[in-house]
Short mmCIF file of C-alpha atoms in Angstrom, two decimals:
data_model
loop_
_atom_site.label_atom_id
_atom_site.label_comp_id
_atom_site.label_asym_id
_atom_site.label_seq_id
_atom_site.Cartn_x
_atom_site.Cartn_y
_atom_site.Cartn_z
CA MET A 1 35.13 32.84 35.65
CA VAL A 2 36.34 30.04 34.06
CA ARG A 3 39.93 28.77 34.97
CA PRO A 4 42.44 28.40 32.24
CA TYR A 5 43.96 24.54 32.76
CA SER A 6 47.08 22.81 31.30
CA ARG A 7 46.26 19.38 29.14
CA ASN A 8 49.11 17.97 27.18
CA ASN A 9 51.34 22.05 27.37
CA ARG A 10 48.29 23.45 25.93
CA VAL A 11 46.61 26.30 27.24
CA PHE A 12 42.57 27.15 26.88
CA LYS A 13 42.52 30.85 27.43
CA TYR A 14 38.59 30.85 28.32
CA MET A 15 38.51 33.55 30.95
CA ASP A 16 36.43 35.96 32.33
CA ILE A 17 33.02 34.05 32.22
CA LEU A 18 31.51 32.86 35.26
CA ASP A 19 33.95 32.48 38.71
CA ARG A 20 32.12 29.12 39.67
CA TYR A 21 32.70 26.38 36.38
CA VAL A 22 36.36 24.98 37.23
CA ILE A 23 37.41 23.31 32.81
CA LEU A 24 38.20 19.46 34.18
CA HIS A 25 38.51 18.45 30.44
CA GLU A 26 37.27 18.87 27.03
CA VAL A 27 34.96 16.52 25.60
CA GLY A 28 34.88 16.98 22.18
CA SER A 29 34.67 19.45 19.38
CA GLY A 30 32.45 20.10 16.49
CA GLY A 31 32.76 22.89 13.12
CA MET A 32 30.23 25.31 15.85
CA ALA A 33 32.03 24.17 19.26
CA THR A 34 33.51 22.87 21.33
CA VAL A 35 32.01 21.01 24.44
CA TYR A 36 34.33 21.01 27.96
CA CYS A 37 33.69 19.01 31.56
CA ALA A 38 33.53 20.98 33.97
CA GLN A 39 32.97 21.14 37.80
CA ASP A 40 30.84 23.78 38.86
CA THR A 41 31.94 24.89 42.47
CA LEU A 42 28.54 26.26 43.86
CA LEU A 43 26.49 22.72 43.55
CA SER A 44 29.49 20.45 43.56
CA ARG A 45 27.98 19.04 40.42
CA LYS A 46 29.66 18.35 36.96
CA VAL A 47 28.19 20.22 33.75
CA ALA A 48 29.17 20.21 30.29
CA ILE A 49 29.98 23.70 28.84
CA LYS A 50 29.64 24.44 25.51
CA MET A 51 31.30 27.45 23.54
CA ILE A 52 31.07 28.37 20.24
CA HIS A 53 34.70 29.38 18.23
CA PRO A 54 35.80 32.48 18.55
CA HIS A 55 36.41 32.73 14.84
CA LEU A 56 32.43 32.61 14.42
CA LEU A 57 31.37 35.25 16.80
CA GLU A 58 30.83 37.19 13.85
CA ARG A 59 28.70 35.40 12.26
CA ILE A 60 24.78 35.86 12.26
CA ASP A 61 23.56 32.87 11.44
CA ALA A 62 26.02 30.65 13.57
CA ILE A 63 24.89 32.91 16.89
CA LYS A 64 21.33 32.49 15.91
CA ARG A 65 21.87 28.66 16.33
CA PHE A 66 23.51 28.48 19.15
CA ARG A 67 20.71 30.79 20.68
CA THR A 68 17.86 28.40 19.13
CA GLU A 69 19.54 25.26 20.65
CA ALA A 70 19.57 27.27 24.16
CA GLN A 71 15.85 28.22 23.71
CA ALA A 72 15.05 25.18 22.46
CA ILE A 73 16.39 22.79 24.98
CA ALA A 74 15.49 25.18 27.69
CA SER A 75 11.88 24.95 26.72
CA LEU A 76 11.88 21.13 27.35
CA ALA A 77 11.98 19.15 30.49
CA HIS A 78 11.88 15.20 29.01
CA GLU A 79 14.19 12.64 31.20
CA ASN A 80 15.40 11.43 27.12
CA ILE A 81 16.50 14.98 26.47
CA ILE A 82 19.35 16.76 27.63
CA LYS A 83 19.08 19.22 30.05
CA VAL A 84 20.13 23.16 29.85
CA PHE A 85 21.06 24.72 32.97
CA ASP A 86 22.28 28.44 31.66
CA TYR A 87 23.17 30.31 29.03
CA GLY A 88 25.30 33.65 28.55
CA GLU A 89 27.20 36.31 25.91
CA GLU A 90 29.58 37.90 28.23
CA HIS A 91 32.56 39.94 26.66
CA ASP A 92 32.34 38.31 23.17
CA LYS A 93 32.04 34.74 24.66
CA HIS A 94 28.83 32.79 24.59
CA PHE A 95 28.31 29.88 26.00
CA LEU A 96 25.31 26.81 26.99
CA ILE A 97 25.72 25.12 30.60
CA MET A 98 23.98 21.90 30.42
CA GLU A 99 24.39 18.77 32.52
CA PHE A 100 27.22 16.55 32.05
CA ILE A 101 26.39 12.50 30.27
CA ASP A 102 28.80 10.42 31.72
CA GLY A 103 28.10 7.45 29.02
CA VAL A 104 29.10 7.02 25.24
CA PRO A 105 28.03 8.46 22.03
CA LEU A 106 26.05 6.22 19.72
CA ASN A 107 28.67 6.29 17.11
CA ASP A 108 31.67 5.54 19.23
CA LEU A 109 29.36 2.40 20.03
CA LEU A 110 28.33 1.66 16.35
CA GLU A 111 32.59 1.92 15.65
CA LYS A 112 33.12 -1.01 18.16
CA HIS A 113 30.16 -3.29 17.43
CA THR A 114 29.36 -2.74 14.40
CA ILE A 115 25.99 -4.21 14.65
CA LEU A 116 23.62 -3.84 17.84
CA PRO A 117 21.51 -6.62 19.62
CA ASP A 118 17.75 -6.33 18.61
CA VAL A 119 15.67 -5.38 21.80
CA PHE A 120 18.93 -3.31 22.45
CA ILE A 121 17.77 -1.54 19.78
CA LEU A 122 14.25 -1.99 20.87
CA GLU A 123 14.73 -0.07 24.00
CA MET A 124 17.03 2.72 22.91
CA MET A 125 14.70 3.42 19.79
CA CYS A 126 11.63 3.96 22.36
CA GLN A 127 13.59 6.38 24.84
CA ILE A 128 14.24 8.58 21.18
CA LEU A 129 10.92 8.45 20.17
CA SER A 130 9.41 9.39 23.20
CA GLY A 131 12.00 12.20 23.30
CA ILE A 132 10.96 13.23 20.08
CA GLN A 133 7.33 13.51 20.68
CA ALA A 134 7.77 15.31 23.41
CA ALA A 135 9.71 18.24 21.40
CA HIS A 136 7.05 17.86 18.55
CA GLU A 137 4.32 18.59 21.16
CA GLN A 138 6.14 21.60 22.57
CA GLY A 139 6.69 22.49 18.65
CA ILE A 140 9.86 21.73 18.35
CA ILE A 141 11.44 19.73 15.62
CA HIS A 142 15.11 18.59 15.97
CA ARG A 143 16.12 18.11 11.88
CA ASP A 144 19.85 16.52 12.91
CA ILE A 145 18.88 13.40 14.46
CA LYS A 146 22.48 10.67 13.85
CA PRO A 147 24.47 8.90 15.75
CA ALA A 148 26.61 11.62 17.21
CA ASN A 149 23.32 13.53 18.95
CA ILE A 150 22.54 10.55 20.81
CA MET A 151 24.31 9.78 24.19
CA ILE A 152 24.03 6.87 26.22
CA ASP A 153 24.96 7.00 29.83
CA LYS A 154 25.80 4.64 31.85
CA SER A 155 22.51 4.31 34.01
CA GLY A 156 20.40 3.60 30.65
CA TYR A 157 19.16 6.23 29.75
CA ILE A 158 19.26 7.42 25.94
CA ARG A 159 19.70 11.58 25.91
CA ILE A 160 19.05 13.84 22.40
CA MET A 161 21.51 16.43 21.89
CA ASP A 162 22.37 19.11 19.40
CA PHE A 163 18.92 21.32 19.21
CA GLY A 164 21.28 23.83 17.53
CA ILE A 165 19.57 23.63 13.87
CA ALA A 166 16.13 22.40 15.69
CA TYR A 167 13.25 24.59 14.24
CA LEU A 168 10.73 26.46 16.43
CA VAL A 169 7.30 26.38 14.52
CA ASN A 170 6.11 29.66 14.16
CA LYS A 171 9.52 31.12 15.08
CA ASP A 172 11.85 32.00 11.98
CA SER A 173 14.03 29.26 10.59
CA ILE A 174 17.82 29.07 10.82
CA THR A 175 17.99 27.70 7.21
CA VAL A 176 19.75 29.26 4.58
CA THR A 177 18.41 29.87 1.23
CA GLY A 178 19.71 27.32 -1.13
CA THR A 179 21.10 25.10 1.16
CA PHE A 180 19.96 22.22 4.03
CA VAL A 181 20.67 21.72 7.21
CA GLY A 182 21.24 18.63 9.00
CA SER A 183 23.73 15.69 8.48
CA PRO A 184 23.72 14.17 4.50
CA SER A 185 23.39 10.41 5.57
CA TYR A 186 20.20 10.86 7.96
CA ILE A 187 18.04 13.46 6.18
CA SER A 188 14.70 13.21 5.00
CA PRO A 189 14.00 13.64 1.64
CA GLU A 190 12.14 16.55 2.27
CA GLN A 191 14.37 18.42 4.10
CA ALA A 192 16.70 17.45 0.39
CA GLU A 193 14.64 19.02 -1.22
CA GLY A 194 14.45 22.09 0.87
CA LYS A 195 10.61 21.45 1.34
CA LYS A 196 8.74 22.00 4.32
CA VAL A 197 9.54 19.58 7.27
CA ASP A 198 7.43 18.37 10.44
CA GLY A 199 7.81 15.79 13.36
CA LYS A 200 7.92 13.21 10.69
CA THR A 201 11.15 14.04 9.32
CA ASP A 202 12.59 13.58 12.84
CA VAL A 203 11.09 9.81 12.66
CA PHE A 204 12.57 9.54 9.04
CA SER A 205 16.30 10.79 10.37
CA LEU A 206 15.45 8.07 13.55
CA ALA A 207 14.74 5.09 11.00
CA SER A 208 17.96 5.66 8.97
CA LEU A 209 19.71 5.88 12.06
CA ILE A 210 17.58 2.22 13.85
CA TYR A 211 18.81 0.86 9.59
CA GLU A 212 22.48 1.43 10.44
CA CYS A 213 22.43 -0.01 14.31
CA LEU A 214 20.58 -2.96 12.27
CA ALA A 215 22.45 -3.53 9.34
CA GLY A 216 25.56 -1.73 9.94
CA LYS A 217 25.79 0.45 7.16
CA GLN A 218 23.83 3.44 6.55
CA PRO A 219 20.43 2.90 4.02
CA PHE A 220 21.59 5.44 1.45
CA GLU A 221 25.95 4.78 1.48
CA ARG A 222 27.47 6.17 -1.85
CA ASP A 223 31.07 7.79 -2.82
CA ASN A 224 29.79 11.63 -1.89
CA SER A 225 27.44 13.79 -0.33
CA HIS A 226 25.64 15.03 -3.41
CA ALA A 227 25.07 10.76 -4.81
CA VAL A 228 23.93 10.21 -1.41
CA ILE A 229 21.01 13.20 -1.48
CA ARG A 230 20.04 12.00 -4.52
CA ALA A 231 19.85 8.76 -3.40
CA ILE A 232 17.48 9.67 0.02
CA ILE A 233 15.21 11.61 -2.65
CA ASP A 234 15.53 8.82 -5.46
CA ASP A 235 16.03 5.26 -4.11
CA GLU A 236 14.76 3.13 -1.76
CA SER A 237 17.04 1.28 0.78
CA GLU A 238 17.62 -2.56 0.33
CA PRO A 239 16.06 -4.40 3.45
CA VAL A 240 17.63 -5.25 6.83
CA PHE A 241 17.62 -8.34 6.61
CA ARG A 242 19.74 -8.74 3.19
CA HIS A 243 22.56 -7.57 5.54
CA ASN A 244 21.55 -8.77 9.21
CA PRO A 245 19.71 -12.18 8.86
CA GLU A 246 19.08 -11.71 12.89
CA VAL A 247 16.50 -9.39 12.79
CA LEU A 248 12.92 -9.33 14.09
CA PHE A 249 10.37 -9.54 11.18
CA TRP A 250 7.83 -6.48 12.41
CA LEU A 251 11.09 -4.14 13.28
CA SER A 252 12.35 -4.29 9.51
CA ASP A 253 9.31 -3.60 8.31
CA LEU A 254 8.64 -0.11 10.88
CA VAL A 255 11.63 0.88 10.24
CA ALA A 256 10.83 0.54 6.52
CA SER A 257 7.43 2.05 6.91
CA CYS A 258 9.22 5.31 8.72
CA MET A 259 11.83 5.66 5.64
CA ARG A 260 8.20 5.94 2.99
CA LYS A 261 9.68 8.83 0.94
CA ASP A 262 5.98 10.31 1.84
CA PRO A 263 5.73 12.00 4.71
CA ALA A 264 2.00 11.15 5.03
CA CYS A 265 2.93 7.62 4.71
CA ARG A 266 5.25 7.51 7.55
CA PRO A 267 3.92 7.15 10.63
CA ASP A 268 4.23 9.89 13.40
CA ALA A 269 6.68 9.36 16.49
CA GLY A 270 3.67 8.24 19.15
CA GLU A 271 2.10 6.42 16.48
CA ALA A 272 5.42 4.34 15.87
CA LEU A 273 6.43 4.56 19.70
CA ASN A 274 3.08 2.78 20.20
CA ARG A 275 3.45 -0.29 17.32
CA ILE A 276 6.26 -0.72 19.40
CA GLU A 277 5.23 -1.27 22.43
CA THR A 278 2.40 -3.50 21.32
CA GLN A 279 3.96 -5.78 19.34
CA CYS A 280 6.56 -6.06 22.46
CA ARG A 281 3.48 -7.07 24.60
CA GLN A 282 2.23 -9.75 22.17
CA ASP A 283 5.55 -11.25 22.20
CA GLN A 284 5.95 -10.65 25.36
CA ILE A 285 9.43 -9.07 25.37
CA ARG A 286 10.05 -6.97 28.57
CA LEU A 287 12.25 -3.71 27.49
CA GLY A 288 13.71 -1.70 29.99
CA LYS A 289 16.73 0.19 30.81
CA HIS A 290 18.57 -2.97 32.18
CA ARG A 291 18.96 -3.61 28.44
CA ILE A 292 21.15 -0.94 27.96
CA THR A 293 23.03 -1.10 30.95
CA ASP A 294 23.46 -4.87 29.72
CA PHE A 295 25.11 -4.65 27.11
CA LEU A 296 27.21 -1.57 28.04
CA VAL A 297 28.68 -3.73 30.54
CA ASP A 298 29.46 -7.15 29.10
CA PRO A 299 28.12 -7.19 24.78
CA VAL A 300 29.04 -10.40 24.12
CA SER A 301 26.73 -12.38 27.09
CA CYS A 302 24.19 -9.59 26.62
CA LYS A 303 23.74 -10.76 22.75
CA ASN A 304 23.68 -14.59 23.43
CA LYS A 305 21.34 -14.24 25.90
CA GLU A 306 19.15 -11.91 24.00
CA LYS A 307 19.01 -14.42 20.79
CA ALA A 308 17.90 -17.43 23.92
CA GLU A 309 15.41 -15.38 25.43
CA LEU A 310 14.00 -14.54 21.41
CA PHE A 311 14.51 -17.93 20.45
CA GLU A 312 12.57 -19.15 22.43
CA ILE A 313 9.76 -16.45 22.45
CA TYR A 314 9.06 -17.60 19.11
CA CYS A 315 9.07 -21.18 19.40
CA ASN A 316 6.38 -21.28 21.71
CA LYS A 317 4.32 -18.49 19.52
CA ALA A 318 4.35 -21.02 16.70
CA ARG A 319 3.29 -23.90 18.60
CA SER A 320 0.61 -22.17 20.13
CA ASP A 321 -0.74 -21.08 16.46
CA PHE A 322 -0.52 -24.87 15.40
CA ASN A 323 -2.41 -25.72 18.69
CA ASN A 324 -4.99 -22.68 17.22
CA LYS A 325 -4.79 -24.09 13.57
CA LYS A 326 -3.33 -20.47 12.71
CA GLN A 327 -1.47 -21.92 10.23
CA SER A 328 0.42 -18.54 8.05
CA SER A 329 1.69 -17.15 11.65
CA CYS A 330 2.72 -20.40 13.12
CA ILE A 331 5.10 -20.63 9.49
CA ARG A 332 6.50 -16.94 10.26
CA ASN A 333 7.09 -17.75 13.48
CA LEU A 334 9.10 -20.56 13.31
CA ASN A 335 10.50 -18.74 10.47
CA GLN A 336 11.57 -16.12 13.13
CA ALA A 337 12.57 -18.34 15.55
CA ARG A 338 15.33 -20.29 13.15
CA CYS A 339 16.51 -16.76 12.74
CA PHE A 340 17.72 -17.14 16.63
CA GLY A 341 18.75 -20.88 16.81
CA ALA A 342 18.52 -23.76 15.49
CA LEU A 343 14.94 -25.53 15.33
CA ALA A 344 13.89 -28.84 17.37
CA PRO A 345 13.12 -31.66 14.96
CA GLU A 346 10.04 -31.77 16.64
CA ASP A 347 10.08 -27.77 15.24
CA GLU A 348 11.08 -28.73 12.11
CA LYS A 349 8.76 -31.64 11.35
CA LEU A 350 6.20 -29.30 12.43
CA SER A 351 7.70 -26.90 9.66
CA VAL A 352 7.37 -29.15 6.85
CA LEU A 353 3.91 -30.21 7.89
CA LEU A 354 2.63 -26.82 7.12
CA LYS A 355 4.19 -25.72 4.34
CA ARG A 356 3.05 -28.93 2.61
CA ASN A 357 -0.46 -28.43 3.99
CA ASN A 358 -0.34 -24.49 3.07
CA PHE A 359 0.95 -25.55 -0.82
CA ILE A 360 -1.72 -27.82 -1.21
CA LYS A 361 -4.50 -25.30 0.45
CA LYS A 362 -2.31 -23.37 -1.97
CA THR A 363 -3.19 -25.60 -4.98
CA GLY A 364 -6.83 -26.42 -4.28
CA PHE A 365 -7.48 -23.05 -4.28
CA LEU A 366 -5.61 -22.31 -7.55
CA ALA A 367 -7.59 -25.15 -8.95
CA ALA A 368 -11.16 -24.66 -7.91
CA LEU A 369 -10.22 -21.01 -8.99
CA PHE A 370 -8.99 -22.36 -12.18
CA LEU A 371 -12.33 -24.78 -12.69
CA ILE A 372 -14.61 -21.70 -12.11
CA VAL A 373 -12.65 -19.21 -14.71
CA ALA A 374 -13.03 -22.06 -17.40
CA CYS A 375 -16.61 -22.89 -16.43
CA SER A 376 -17.65 -19.29 -16.35
CA ALA A 377 -15.67 -19.37 -19.66
CA TYR A 378 -17.98 -21.66 -21.62
CA PHE A 379 -21.22 -21.00 -20.53
CA LEU A 380 -20.20 -17.59 -21.69
CA LEU A 381 -18.83 -18.26 -25.02
CA LYS A 382 -22.07 -20.90 -25.68
CA SER A 383 -24.11 -18.07 -24.42
CA VAL A 384 -22.31 -15.56 -27.08
CA ARG A 385 -22.82 -18.39 -29.52
CA PHE A 386 -26.30 -18.83 -29.26
CA ASP A 387 -26.97 -15.18 -29.43
CA PHE A 388 -24.82 -14.13 -32.14
CA ALA A 389 -24.33 -17.05 -34.77
CA GLY A 390 -25.66 -17.86 -37.74
CA SER A 391 -26.34 -14.99 -40.45
CA PHE A 392 -26.68 -12.39 -38.26
CA LYS A 393 -25.50 -9.19 -38.65
CA SER A 394 -26.30 -5.82 -36.20
CA SER A 395 -26.48 -2.70 -38.29
CA ASP A 396 -28.26 0.07 -39.26
CA SER A 397 -27.66 0.18 -43.33
CA ARG A 398 -30.03 -0.86 -45.93
CA ALA A 399 -27.88 -3.86 -46.59
CA ASP A 400 -28.69 -5.10 -43.16
CA THR A 401 -33.05 -4.93 -43.59
CA VAL A 402 -35.30 -5.34 -46.33
CA ARG A 403 -38.11 -2.96 -46.57
CA ILE A 404 -40.99 -4.21 -48.66
CA THR A 405 -43.25 -1.34 -49.42
CA HIS A 406 -45.49 -3.82 -51.59
CA TYR A 407 -45.79 -8.06 -51.83
CA ASP A 408 -48.58 -10.36 -52.71
CA SER A 409 -50.57 -11.12 -49.99
CA THR A 410 -52.09 -14.41 -51.43
CA ALA A 411 -48.59 -16.08 -51.59
CA TYR A 412 -49.34 -16.16 -47.56
CA GLY A 413 -52.41 -16.66 -47.12
CA LEU A 414 -53.15 -13.45 -45.42
CA GLY A 415 -55.38 -11.25 -47.67
CA ARG A 416 -53.80 -8.20 -46.40
CA ASN A 417 -50.63 -5.34 -47.14
CA SER A 418 -49.19 -3.12 -44.55
CA GLY A 419 -47.17 -1.38 -48.05
CA PRO A 420 -48.43 1.93 -49.59
CA SER A 421 -50.18 0.45 -53.18
CA SER A 422 -53.60 2.11 -52.91
CA ASN A 423 -55.25 -1.29 -54.17
CA HIS A 424 -54.60 -2.85 -51.49
CA SER A 425 -55.28 -0.19 -49.01
CA GLU A 426 -59.17 -0.18 -50.96
CA GLU A 427 -58.81 -4.11 -50.02
CA SER A 428 -58.45 -3.77 -46.51
CA THR A 429 -61.04 -1.18 -45.78
CA ASN A 430 -63.56 -3.37 -47.96
CA PRO A 431 -65.70 -5.73 -45.10
CA LYS A 432 -65.50 -8.70 -47.16
CA SER A 433 -62.00 -8.54 -47.69
CA ARG A 434 -61.97 -8.52 -44.13
CA SER A 435 -64.18 -11.72 -43.75
CA ASN A 436 -61.74 -13.41 -46.36
CA GLU A 437 -58.49 -12.16 -43.80
CA LYS A 438 -59.73 -13.72 -40.92
CA GLU A 439 -61.53 -16.92 -42.65
CA GLU A 440 -57.09 -17.14 -44.51
CA VAL A 441 -55.96 -16.77 -40.96
CA ALA A 442 -57.95 -19.11 -39.27
CA ALA A 443 -57.13 -21.85 -42.16
CA ALA A 444 -53.36 -20.29 -41.71
CA GLU A 445 -53.75 -21.30 -37.93
CA ASP A 446 -55.47 -24.86 -38.47
CA PHE A 447 -52.51 -25.90 -41.19
CA HIS A 448 -49.94 -24.46 -38.81
CA GLN A 449 -51.61 -27.08 -35.82
CA ILE A 450 -51.78 -29.94 -38.72
CA GLN A 451 -48.15 -29.19 -39.65
CA MET A 452 -46.87 -29.14 -35.47
CA THR A 453 -48.69 -32.40 -34.84
CA ASP A 454 -47.35 -33.98 -37.91
CA LEU A 455 -43.50 -32.81 -36.64
CA LYS A 456 -44.15 -33.37 -32.65
CA GLU A 457 -45.91 -37.11 -33.49
CA PRO A 458 -45.44 -38.06 -37.20
CA SER A 459 -48.37 -40.57 -38.44
CA SER A 460 -45.60 -43.24 -39.64
CA GLY A 461 -44.95 -43.93 -35.45
CA LYS A 462 -41.06 -42.46 -36.55
CA ARG A 463 -39.19 -39.60 -35.57
CA GLU A 464 -39.07 -37.11 -38.47
CA ASP A 465 -35.72 -34.46 -39.29
CA ILE A 466 -36.84 -31.22 -37.51
CA GLY A 467 -35.01 -27.93 -37.74
CA PHE A 468 -35.36 -25.06 -35.76
CA LEU A 469 -35.71 -21.04 -36.79
CA PHE A 470 -34.31 -18.46 -33.45
CA ILE A 471 -36.03 -14.94 -34.50
CA ARG A 472 -35.21 -11.88 -32.28
CA THR A 473 -36.42 -8.26 -33.24
CA ASN A 474 -34.98 -4.94 -32.07
CA PRO A 475 -38.12 -3.85 -31.34
CA PRO A 476 -39.76 -6.56 -29.83
CA TRP A 477 -43.51 -7.35 -29.89
CA VAL A 478 -43.56 -7.84 -33.73
CA ARG A 479 -45.74 -10.11 -35.26
CA ILE A 480 -43.86 -13.25 -37.18
CA PHE A 481 -44.97 -15.01 -40.34
CA VAL A 482 -43.40 -18.22 -41.75
CA ASP A 483 -44.33 -19.30 -45.07
CA GLY A 484 -47.51 -17.39 -44.57
CA VAL A 485 -48.49 -18.77 -41.50
CA GLU A 486 -48.45 -16.31 -38.27
CA ARG A 487 -46.21 -18.00 -35.32
CA GLY A 488 -46.54 -15.85 -33.59
CA GLU A 489 -44.60 -12.96 -31.58
CA THR A 490 -41.27 -11.78 -30.48
CA PRO A 491 -40.27 -12.27 -28.03
CA ARG A 492 -42.78 -14.82 -26.76
CA ASN A 493 -42.63 -16.64 -29.71
CA GLU A 494 -38.62 -16.59 -30.54
CA ILE A 495 -38.00 -20.28 -31.13
CA ILE A 496 -40.43 -21.79 -34.10
CA PRO A 497 -39.80 -25.61 -34.73
CA LEU A 498 -39.98 -26.08 -38.92
CA ALA A 499 -39.29 -29.07 -41.09
CA PRO A 500 -35.75 -28.84 -42.97
CA GLY A 501 -35.76 -27.00 -45.98
CA LYS A 502 -36.59 -23.77 -47.21
CA HIS A 503 -38.81 -21.25 -45.32
CA ASP A 504 -40.13 -17.93 -46.44
CA ILE A 505 -40.81 -15.35 -43.42
CA LEU A 506 -42.41 -12.05 -42.75
CA LEU A 507 -41.97 -9.94 -39.72
CA ARG A 508 -44.87 -7.36 -38.94
CA LYS A 509 -45.12 -4.34 -37.05
CA ASP A 510 -47.39 -1.10 -36.98
CA GLY A 511 -45.46 2.38 -37.56
CA PHE A 512 -42.56 0.17 -38.92
CA PHE A 513 -41.77 -1.28 -42.67
CA ASP A 514 -42.39 -5.23 -42.89
CA PHE A 515 -39.26 -7.74 -43.33
CA GLN A 516 -39.13 -10.89 -45.50
CA ASP A 517 -36.46 -13.27 -46.01
CA SER A 518 -35.90 -16.88 -47.33
CA ILE A 519 -33.84 -18.90 -44.88
CA ILE A 520 -32.63 -22.35 -44.77
CA VAL A 521 -33.33 -24.87 -41.56
CA GLU A 522 -30.67 -27.37 -41.79
CA THR A 523 -31.75 -30.90 -39.93
CA PHE A 524 -31.44 -30.85 -35.89
CA ASP A 525 -30.15 -27.24 -36.82
CA THR A 526 -31.16 -23.67 -35.21
CA THR A 527 -31.32 -20.78 -37.94
CA ASN A 528 -30.36 -17.42 -36.18
CA LYS A 529 -32.50 -14.30 -37.14
CA MET A 530 -31.73 -11.15 -35.75
CA VAL A 531 -33.67 -8.01 -37.44
CA LYS A 532 -33.28 -4.49 -36.70
CA MET A 533 -36.91 -3.06 -37.75
CA VAL A 534 -37.18 0.24 -39.93
CA ALA A 535 -39.58 2.94 -38.75
CA SER A 536 -41.54 3.96 -41.47
CA GLU A 537 -42.17 7.08 -40.09
CA PRO A 538 -39.40 9.15 -39.51
#
């Protein structure tokens, strides 16, 4: 039986349970059960006996929660999870026999020291991640990771306790409809909203716990539990370094990534553990259980020793980065080293030099980028002006184009017309008319050659004034006539040199109405003409 004993004139009346255990003292009591330290007389060892409160024996959910804890722990065998030896229900008494941890709960350690050293936290975080990873692999989600459920023993081991509200995958959850389970300050957003949970729920809760160890305060401290839950769902926590300047940058980043609202964006326990181990190897930070025991024995000396160690590590990394011309990494490591101590004069000079070089580099990059943008804008504007300046107005309306159904061919010296006039149609079928047309076109070409010769090489030996006509058409391959002389076709001959003054232009293409217009060419300037031809047949 569990023998009654007296302490401070108080008698504990848990009787007729097991003969082999002698209760030594009470360890602690919660809302659901009381934990006692007892002596196992058969195996001569200390154990912890957890007994559910008598007034909860009639509540089915409380009994189910107690059984869940026994089942969850019994299925796990990991050095960072408390071991269960036995579970029983006798004479309306429900008890759980577990290993006794001779140590201190993390919440007591935080009350005493407020902020814990970085490497101590890294070792503790690795052990907790290892434990919850093992639980997740067995389909068990703790759902209540908090300082009170983390026990630190004197040999440097971290134990995860209280699986009373653990969720066993493929089994019934004990979650009550319309409520959540877990401690409000450490629950994940999906817990707060009553959504489905997975292993990343424990990662969020652990990150909240680590945040408190680094910053000395909880990430979502509010006036009441409802405000805390709302903040967990909607708000972002402040960066750790605002509360503690002596923090590893990458550890702060890891905590922030583990506290993302969307579970899909968080690392799982295995990934977070791998990131810590990888970074510690790169930075040559040696973890081990001695980090826990050293702090428990002499906290002040351990903190000072750790600061000196980290300062030396990141100073050496900065110097190595400088020699390897890794400027950004060098600056970051110098800033990290400055968190743990005062830089030597040569390191301060190194920092100033790097910042100046970095400023010059960034300034040069921005100047080059500005120059590229400015040049691109200049050529773009020049191209737009070249294409659309002048009197061109692109439109399908008749106001922008002129349909010519009849014109006087003799005015252009061409001898034919594409308009609907029957007289001109008859002329175009007359062999004599065709002969006259060929002669007139040949004469016009001779005139064109003479005109171009006069423009290029004036007989006076002096340069005469000249202008240009730029024509583009839609569709292309339209014949161009200027003052009755054919000057080519678009887009082959888009730019035409002309004498300053007024000129008549005619554009012609089979299947389209002729277009004619008058233009004014200025000296040493380009007159732009953009024309959309109108089909003569629908």
